[in-house]
Amino acid sequence: MKQYRMIILLGLTSLLLVFGIAYTRSRLVAAIDTEQDAVLAKWNITLNNTLITQTMTDTIALGNISWTNDHANPEKVAPGSKGIVDLVINPQDTQVSFRYDITFTDHNVDPDILLTITNMSANGNDLIHTAPNTYTGIFPLSDIEDHQTKTITINIEWINDELNNETDTQVGSGEITGELIGITFVAKQYRGEPIASIDG
Amino acid sequence: MDKTKEFNDKPIIFSLIVIMLLLILVVIIRSTHASYESNVEVTFGSETALFIYGVGTLTFNMDTEGIIPSDTAYVYPFTVNNFKDERHADVDIDYTMKIRTTTNMPLSYELLYDEEYSSSRTNKLTNEQIIQDSQGTWYKKYDVDGTYRMSWNEDHTDNFKIVVYYPISNATHTEYAGSIENIEIIIDAVQVI
């Protein structure tokens, strides 16, 4: 019985030691990471001139997109139309690095959605493809201090698919209302964690 | 041996367990400590283009009370539009037509596009076929020559006339009394891609 208790005692002491060491290390790392937090690092990011950091969640409405289609009204979107959405990220006086994730629900994700995203880039450079419907980029503090902005260019298309003619016609004749696309932009403080691409 | 002097490790084990629980609690609290994060749903206000055309299938009947054998042709105008009331098509539309008639009366047909009936008229009907449907009813079916386009950026009206001939030579034929002839104009419209 006494031996049994000794084993428990030794086990708990070892666990405590390991926890203690790990926690001490994490405290040191955290102290480095949150040094700016301690003086309330600024977090003021605008997306297309709308401040998005006032609340945890928000909705911003972009203006109408100019569509390219040789046979349709450029102010309206129709099967075969192509358009470009620009999201301009301006971190202003933000004082921490951040990552941004653009997650979308398009026709490839949900066949009921009308539009498909065909390409996405930041200042002409590829973003990290972190999930089938998510692209990620990093805005390092050095770029922020250099007063840079980043423009996310999203190419959108209503791909004409003969299999969808019936539904497309119902949308076009106003019988049903089709949902165009869903896009979510998330900016999150970046602490240097690795960001893996699903493309390998 | 005096049991009261034996080393009692119960308080130590209890204390260690409490300390462990506290440490775990601290770690959990630390892990849930929020860093900066903002979520935005991005929307835009594009409207879907309207696909509007007037007249999908036009059907009308002719009976022997409305038409009598004559050397004069009967001319029935109809139109095809890319607008309807206040709504206008936002896409270019191509359409083709077919005409199907019953065979109850000895009628013959022509179709005119954007012209008046005259001796120099151009008949757009081609490829007359006599077909029987699954119910055993016989029909005449015609193709209409050409594909017609209506551009989105203007209100467009195409004027057609269907010309019906009921020759006077049938005036003495009483077997057609009370007959009704059905004419169906089928328009197949597609968006131009």
Coordinates of C-alpha atoms in Angstrom, one line a residue:
Chain A
M1 CA 0.0 0.0 0.0
K2 CA 2.8 2.4 0.9
Q3 CA 4.6 1.6 -2.3
Y4 CA 1.5 2.3 -4.2
R5 CA 1.2 5.7 -2.6
M6 CA 4.8 6.5 -3.3
I7 CA 4.3 5.8 -7.0
I8 CA 1.3 8.2 -7.0
L9 CA 3.3 10.8 -5.2
L10 CA 6.3 10.4 -7.6
G11 CA 3.9 10.6 -10.6
L12 CA 2.2 13.7 -9.4
T13 CA 5.5 15.4 -8.6
S14 CA 6.8 14.6 -12.0
L15 CA 3.7 15.9 -13.7
L16 CA 3.8 19.0 -11.6
L17 CA 7.5 19.5 -12.6
V18 CA 6.7 19.0 -16.3
F19 CA 3.7 21.4 -16.2
G20 CA 5.7 23.9 -14.2
I21 CA 8.5 24.0 -16.8
A22 CA 6.1 24.1 -19.7
Y23 CA 4.1 26.9 -18.2
T24 CA 7.2 28.9 -17.3
R25 CA 8.3 28.6 -20.9
S26 CA 4.9 29.6 -22.2
R27 CA 4.8 32.6 -19.9
L28 CA 8.1 33.7 -21.3
V29 CA 6.9 33.3 -24.9
A30 CA 3.7 35.0 -24.1
A31 CA 5.5 37.8 -22.4
I32 CA 7.4 38.5 -25.7
D33 CA 4.2 38.1 -27.8
T34 CA 2.0 40.3 -25.7
E35 CA 4.5 43.0 -25.0
Q36 CA 2.6 45.2 -27.4
D37 CA -0.7 44.0 -26.0
A38 CA 0.4 45.3 -22.7
V39 CA 0.4 48.8 -24.1
L40 CA -2.8 48.1 -26.0
A41 CA -1.5 47.6 -29.6
K42 CA -3.8 49.3 -32.1
W43 CA -6.1 47.3 -34.2
N44 CA -7.7 49.5 -36.9
I45 CA -8.2 47.8 -40.2
T46 CA -10.3 49.0 -43.0
L47 CA -11.7 46.9 -45.9
N48 CA -12.7 49.1 -48.9
N49 CA -12.6 52.1 -46.6
T50 CA -14.9 50.5 -44.0
L51 CA -13.5 50.1 -40.6
I52 CA -14.0 46.4 -39.8
T53 CA -12.4 46.2 -36.4
Q54 CA -14.9 48.1 -34.3
T55 CA -16.9 44.9 -33.7
M56 CA -16.2 41.3 -33.8
T57 CA -18.5 40.7 -36.8
D58 CA -19.7 43.1 -39.4
T59 CA -21.2 43.2 -42.9
I60 CA -19.9 45.5 -45.6
A61 CA -21.7 46.0 -48.9
L62 CA -19.7 46.7 -51.9
G63 CA -21.1 48.7 -54.8
N64 CA -22.3 47.1 -57.9
I65 CA -19.8 45.2 -59.9
S66 CA -19.2 46.0 -63.5
W67 CA -19.7 42.8 -65.4
T68 CA -18.2 41.8 -68.6
N69 CA -20.5 40.1 -71.0
D70 CA -20.7 40.9 -74.7
H71 CA -24.4 40.0 -74.8
A72 CA -25.8 41.4 -71.5
N73 CA -26.3 44.6 -69.6
P74 CA -23.0 45.2 -67.8
E75 CA -24.9 46.4 -64.7
K76 CA -26.5 43.0 -64.3
V77 CA -25.1 39.6 -63.9
A78 CA -26.2 36.8 -66.2
P79 CA -24.9 33.4 -67.3
G80 CA -21.5 34.0 -69.0
S81 CA -20.8 37.2 -67.1
K82 CA -17.4 37.8 -65.6
G83 CA -16.6 40.3 -62.9
I84 CA -13.8 41.4 -60.5
V85 CA -14.2 42.2 -56.9
D86 CA -11.4 44.2 -55.3
L87 CA -11.0 44.2 -51.5
V88 CA -8.5 46.8 -50.4
I89 CA -7.1 46.0 -46.9
N90 CA -5.6 49.1 -45.2
P91 CA -4.2 48.3 -41.7
Q92 CA -3.7 52.0 -41.0
D93 CA -2.0 52.3 -37.6
T94 CA -2.4 48.7 -36.6
Q95 CA 0.5 47.5 -34.5
V96 CA 0.4 43.8 -34.8
S97 CA 0.9 41.4 -37.7
F98 CA -2.2 39.7 -38.9
R99 CA -3.4 37.0 -41.2
Y100 CA -6.5 37.3 -43.2
D101 CA -8.7 34.5 -44.4
I102 CA -11.1 34.8 -47.2
T103 CA -13.7 32.1 -47.2
F104 CA -16.3 31.8 -49.9
T105 CA -19.4 29.8 -50.7
D106 CA -19.6 29.6 -54.5
H107 CA -21.2 27.3 -57.1
N108 CA -18.5 24.7 -56.6
V109 CA -19.2 24.6 -52.8
D110 CA -23.0 24.8 -53.1
P111 CA -24.7 24.2 -56.5
D112 CA -27.5 26.5 -55.6
I113 CA -25.1 29.5 -55.6
L114 CA -25.0 31.1 -59.0
L115 CA -21.4 32.5 -59.1
T116 CA -18.0 30.7 -59.1
I117 CA -14.7 32.2 -57.9
T118 CA -12.1 31.4 -60.6
N119 CA -9.1 33.1 -59.1
M120 CA -8.0 35.1 -56.1
S121 CA -4.7 37.0 -55.6
A122 CA -3.2 39.7 -53.3
N123 CA -1.4 42.5 -55.1
G124 CA -1.0 40.1 -58.0
N125 CA 0.6 37.4 -55.9
D126 CA -0.9 34.0 -55.0
L127 CA -2.6 33.5 -51.6
I128 CA -2.2 30.4 -49.6
H129 CA -4.9 27.9 -50.3
T130 CA -5.6 26.8 -46.8
A131 CA -9.0 25.0 -47.4
P132 CA -11.0 24.1 -50.4
N133 CA -12.9 27.4 -50.1
T134 CA -10.5 29.5 -48.2
Y135 CA -7.5 31.6 -49.2
T136 CA -5.1 33.1 -46.6
G137 CA -2.6 35.9 -46.6
I138 CA -0.3 37.5 -44.1
F139 CA 0.1 41.2 -43.4
P140 CA 3.4 41.5 -41.6
L141 CA 4.0 44.3 -39.2
S142 CA 6.9 45.5 -41.3
D143 CA 4.5 46.1 -44.3
I144 CA 2.1 47.8 -42.0
E145 CA 4.8 50.1 -40.6
D146 CA 5.7 50.8 -44.3
H147 CA 2.1 52.1 -44.8
Q148 CA 1.3 49.4 -47.3
T149 CA -2.1 48.3 -48.4
K150 CA -3.1 45.1 -50.0
T151 CA -5.6 44.6 -52.7
I152 CA -7.3 41.2 -52.9
T153 CA -8.6 40.6 -56.4
I154 CA -11.3 38.1 -56.7
N155 CA -12.4 36.9 -60.2
I156 CA -16.0 35.8 -60.3
E157 CA -17.9 34.2 -63.1
W158 CA -21.4 33.0 -63.7
I159 CA -20.3 29.9 -65.6
N160 CA -22.8 28.9 -68.3
D161 CA -23.7 25.3 -67.7
E162 CA -26.3 23.8 -70.0
L163 CA -27.4 21.5 -67.2
N164 CA -28.5 24.6 -65.2
N165 CA -30.6 26.2 -68.0
E166 CA -33.9 25.5 -66.3
T167 CA -32.8 27.1 -63.0
D168 CA -30.9 30.0 -64.7
T169 CA -34.1 30.7 -66.7
Q170 CA -36.2 30.8 -63.6
V171 CA -33.8 33.2 -62.0
G172 CA -33.7 35.3 -65.2
S173 CA -37.4 35.5 -65.5
G174 CA -37.7 36.4 -61.8
E175 CA -39.6 33.2 -60.8
I176 CA -37.0 32.5 -58.2
T177 CA -34.3 34.6 -56.5
G178 CA -30.8 33.1 -56.8
E179 CA -28.1 33.7 -54.2
L180 CA -25.1 35.1 -55.9
I181 CA -22.2 34.2 -53.6
G182 CA -21.0 34.3 -50.0
I183 CA -17.7 35.8 -49.0
T184 CA -16.4 36.2 -45.5
F185 CA -13.2 38.1 -44.6
V186 CA -11.5 37.4 -41.3
A187 CA -8.5 39.3 -40.0
K188 CA -6.8 37.7 -37.0
Q189 CA -3.7 38.6 -35.1
Y190 CA -0.8 36.6 -36.4
R191 CA 1.7 35.1 -34.0
G192 CA 4.0 33.3 -36.4
E193 CA 2.2 30.0 -36.5
P194 CA 2.8 28.0 -39.7
I195 CA 0.1 28.2 -42.4
A196 CA -0.2 25.1 -44.4
S197 CA -1.4 25.0 -48.0
I198 CA -3.7 22.2 -49.0
D199 CA -2.0 22.2 -52.4
G200 CA 1.2 20.8 -50.8
Chain B
M1 CA 5.5 0.2 15.4
D2 CA 3.4 3.2 16.4
K3 CA 1.0 3.9 13.6
T4 CA 0.6 7.6 14.6
K5 CA 4.2 8.3 13.8
E6 CA 4.1 6.7 10.4
F7 CA 4.7 9.1 7.5
N8 CA 1.3 10.4 6.4
D9 CA 1.4 11.3 2.7
K10 CA -2.3 11.9 2.2
P11 CA -2.1 15.7 2.6
I12 CA 0.8 15.9 0.2
I13 CA -1.0 13.9 -2.5
F14 CA -4.1 16.0 -1.9
S15 CA -2.1 19.2 -2.2
L16 CA -0.4 18.1 -5.4
I17 CA -3.8 17.2 -7.0
V18 CA -5.2 20.6 -6.1
I19 CA -2.1 22.4 -7.5
M20 CA -2.3 20.3 -10.7
L21 CA -6.0 21.2 -11.1
L22 CA -5.2 24.9 -10.6
L23 CA -2.4 24.7 -13.2
I24 CA -4.7 23.0 -15.7
L25 CA -7.3 25.8 -15.0
V26 CA -4.7 28.5 -15.7
V27 CA -3.6 26.8 -18.9
I28 CA -7.2 26.6 -20.1
I29 CA -7.9 30.2 -19.2
R30 CA -4.7 31.2 -21.1
S31 CA -5.6 29.3 -24.1
T32 CA -9.0 31.0 -24.3
H33 CA -7.5 34.4 -24.0
A34 CA -8.6 36.2 -27.1
S35 CA -6.3 37.8 -29.6
Y36 CA -7.4 40.4 -32.0
E37 CA -9.9 39.1 -34.6
S38 CA -12.5 40.7 -36.8
N39 CA -15.0 38.9 -39.1
V40 CA -16.7 40.6 -42.0
E41 CA -19.3 39.3 -44.4
V42 CA -18.8 40.9 -47.8
T43 CA -21.8 41.5 -50.0
F44 CA -22.3 43.3 -53.2
G45 CA -25.4 44.6 -54.8
S46 CA -25.4 43.2 -58.3
E47 CA -28.8 42.3 -59.7
T48 CA -29.4 39.2 -61.9
A49 CA -30.2 40.0 -65.5
L50 CA -33.7 39.6 -66.6
F51 CA -34.4 37.1 -69.4
I52 CA -37.7 38.4 -70.8
Y53 CA -39.4 37.6 -74.0
G54 CA -43.0 38.0 -74.9
V55 CA -44.9 35.0 -76.4
G56 CA -43.5 31.5 -75.5
T57 CA -46.2 29.5 -77.2
L58 CA -49.0 31.2 -79.1
T59 CA -52.1 29.1 -79.8
F60 CA -55.2 30.1 -81.5
N61 CA -58.1 28.3 -83.1
M62 CA -59.9 28.8 -86.4
D63 CA -63.3 27.4 -87.0
T64 CA -65.6 27.3 -89.9
E65 CA -67.6 30.1 -88.5
G66 CA -64.7 32.4 -88.4
I67 CA -63.2 31.5 -91.8
I68 CA -64.9 30.6 -95.0
P69 CA -63.5 29.4 -98.3
S70 CA -62.2 32.4 -100.2
D71 CA -59.7 33.4 -102.8
T72 CA -58.5 36.0 -100.4
A73 CA -55.9 35.0 -97.9
Y74 CA -56.5 35.4 -94.1
V75 CA -53.7 37.3 -92.5
Y76 CA -53.2 37.1 -88.7
P77 CA -50.4 39.4 -87.3
F78 CA -48.5 38.6 -84.0
T79 CA -45.4 40.0 -82.4
V80 CA -42.5 38.8 -80.4
N81 CA -40.9 41.2 -77.9
N82 CA -37.9 41.4 -75.5
F83 CA -40.0 43.3 -72.9
K84 CA -43.1 42.8 -71.0
D85 CA -44.9 45.7 -69.3
E86 CA -42.1 47.6 -67.5
R87 CA -39.6 44.8 -67.5
H88 CA -37.0 44.6 -70.2
A89 CA -34.6 41.8 -71.1
D90 CA -31.0 42.5 -69.9
V91 CA -29.5 39.9 -72.2
D92 CA -29.4 39.3 -75.9
I93 CA -31.9 36.7 -77.0
D94 CA -31.9 34.4 -80.0
Y95 CA -35.1 32.6 -80.9
T96 CA -36.3 30.2 -83.4
M97 CA -39.9 29.2 -84.2
K98 CA -41.9 26.2 -85.3
I99 CA -45.5 26.0 -86.2
R100 CA -47.8 23.0 -85.7
T101 CA -51.3 22.7 -86.9
T102 CA -54.0 20.2 -86.8
T103 CA -55.2 18.6 -90.1
N104 CA -59.0 19.0 -89.7
M105 CA -59.5 21.4 -92.5
P106 CA -57.8 21.8 -95.9
L107 CA -55.8 24.9 -95.0
S108 CA -52.4 25.9 -96.1
Y109 CA -50.1 28.4 -94.5
E110 CA -47.3 31.0 -95.0
L111 CA -45.4 33.0 -92.4
L112 CA -44.2 36.5 -93.2
Y113 CA -41.6 38.4 -91.2
D114 CA -41.5 42.2 -91.0
E115 CA -43.4 42.7 -94.2
E116 CA -46.9 43.3 -95.5
Y117 CA -48.8 40.7 -97.4
S118 CA -48.0 41.3 -101.1
S119 CA -47.3 39.4 -104.3
S120 CA -43.6 39.7 -103.6
R121 CA -43.8 38.2 -100.0
T122 CA -41.3 35.8 -98.6
N123 CA -42.7 32.7 -97.0
K124 CA -40.6 31.7 -93.9
L125 CA -42.2 28.3 -93.5
T126 CA -40.0 25.4 -94.6
N127 CA -39.8 21.7 -94.2
E128 CA -43.5 20.8 -93.9
Q129 CA -44.0 17.4 -92.2
I130 CA -47.0 15.4 -91.4
I131 CA -46.6 13.7 -88.1
Q132 CA -48.8 11.6 -85.7
D133 CA -48.5 12.0 -82.0
S134 CA -48.8 9.3 -79.4
Q135 CA -52.6 9.8 -79.2
G136 CA -52.9 9.1 -82.9
T137 CA -53.7 12.7 -83.9
W138 CA -52.2 13.9 -87.1
Y139 CA -50.5 17.3 -87.3
K140 CA -48.7 19.4 -89.8
K141 CA -45.4 20.7 -88.6
Y142 CA -43.3 23.5 -90.1
D143 CA -39.9 24.9 -89.4
V144 CA -39.5 28.7 -89.6
D145 CA -36.5 29.8 -91.6
G146 CA -33.8 31.7 -89.6
T147 CA -32.8 32.6 -86.1
Y148 CA -34.0 35.9 -84.8
R149 CA -32.0 38.1 -82.4
M150 CA -33.2 40.8 -80.0
S151 CA -30.5 42.9 -78.4
W152 CA -30.8 43.8 -74.7
N153 CA -30.0 47.4 -75.2
E154 CA -33.2 48.3 -77.0
D155 CA -36.8 47.4 -76.8
H156 CA -37.4 45.2 -79.7
T157 CA -40.5 44.0 -81.5
D158 CA -40.5 41.5 -84.3
N159 CA -43.6 41.6 -86.5
F160 CA -44.9 38.4 -88.0
K161 CA -47.9 37.5 -90.0
I162 CA -49.3 34.1 -90.4
V163 CA -51.2 33.7 -93.7
V164 CA -54.0 31.2 -94.0
Y165 CA -55.4 30.0 -97.2
Y166 CA -58.8 28.3 -97.4
P167 CA -59.4 27.9 -101.2
I168 CA -62.8 28.8 -102.5
S169 CA -62.9 25.4 -104.2
N170 CA -63.9 24.0 -100.7
A171 CA -67.1 26.0 -100.7
T172 CA -69.1 23.1 -101.7
H173 CA -67.5 20.6 -99.3
T174 CA -69.9 20.2 -96.4
E175 CA -67.7 17.7 -94.6
Y176 CA -65.7 20.5 -93.0
A177 CA -68.7 22.1 -91.4
G178 CA -68.1 22.5 -87.6
S179 CA -64.4 21.7 -87.9
I180 CA -61.9 23.5 -85.8
E181 CA -58.3 24.0 -86.8
N182 CA -55.7 24.6 -84.1
I183 CA -52.5 26.5 -84.9
E184 CA -49.7 26.5 -82.4
I185 CA -46.7 28.8 -82.8
I186 CA -43.8 27.5 -80.7
I187 CA -41.0 29.9 -79.8
D188 CA -37.7 28.6 -78.5
A189 CA -35.7 31.5 -77.0
V190 CA -32.2 31.2 -75.6
Q191 CA -29.8 33.7 -74.1
V192 CA -26.9 34.6 -76.4
I193 CA -23.7 33.6 -74.6

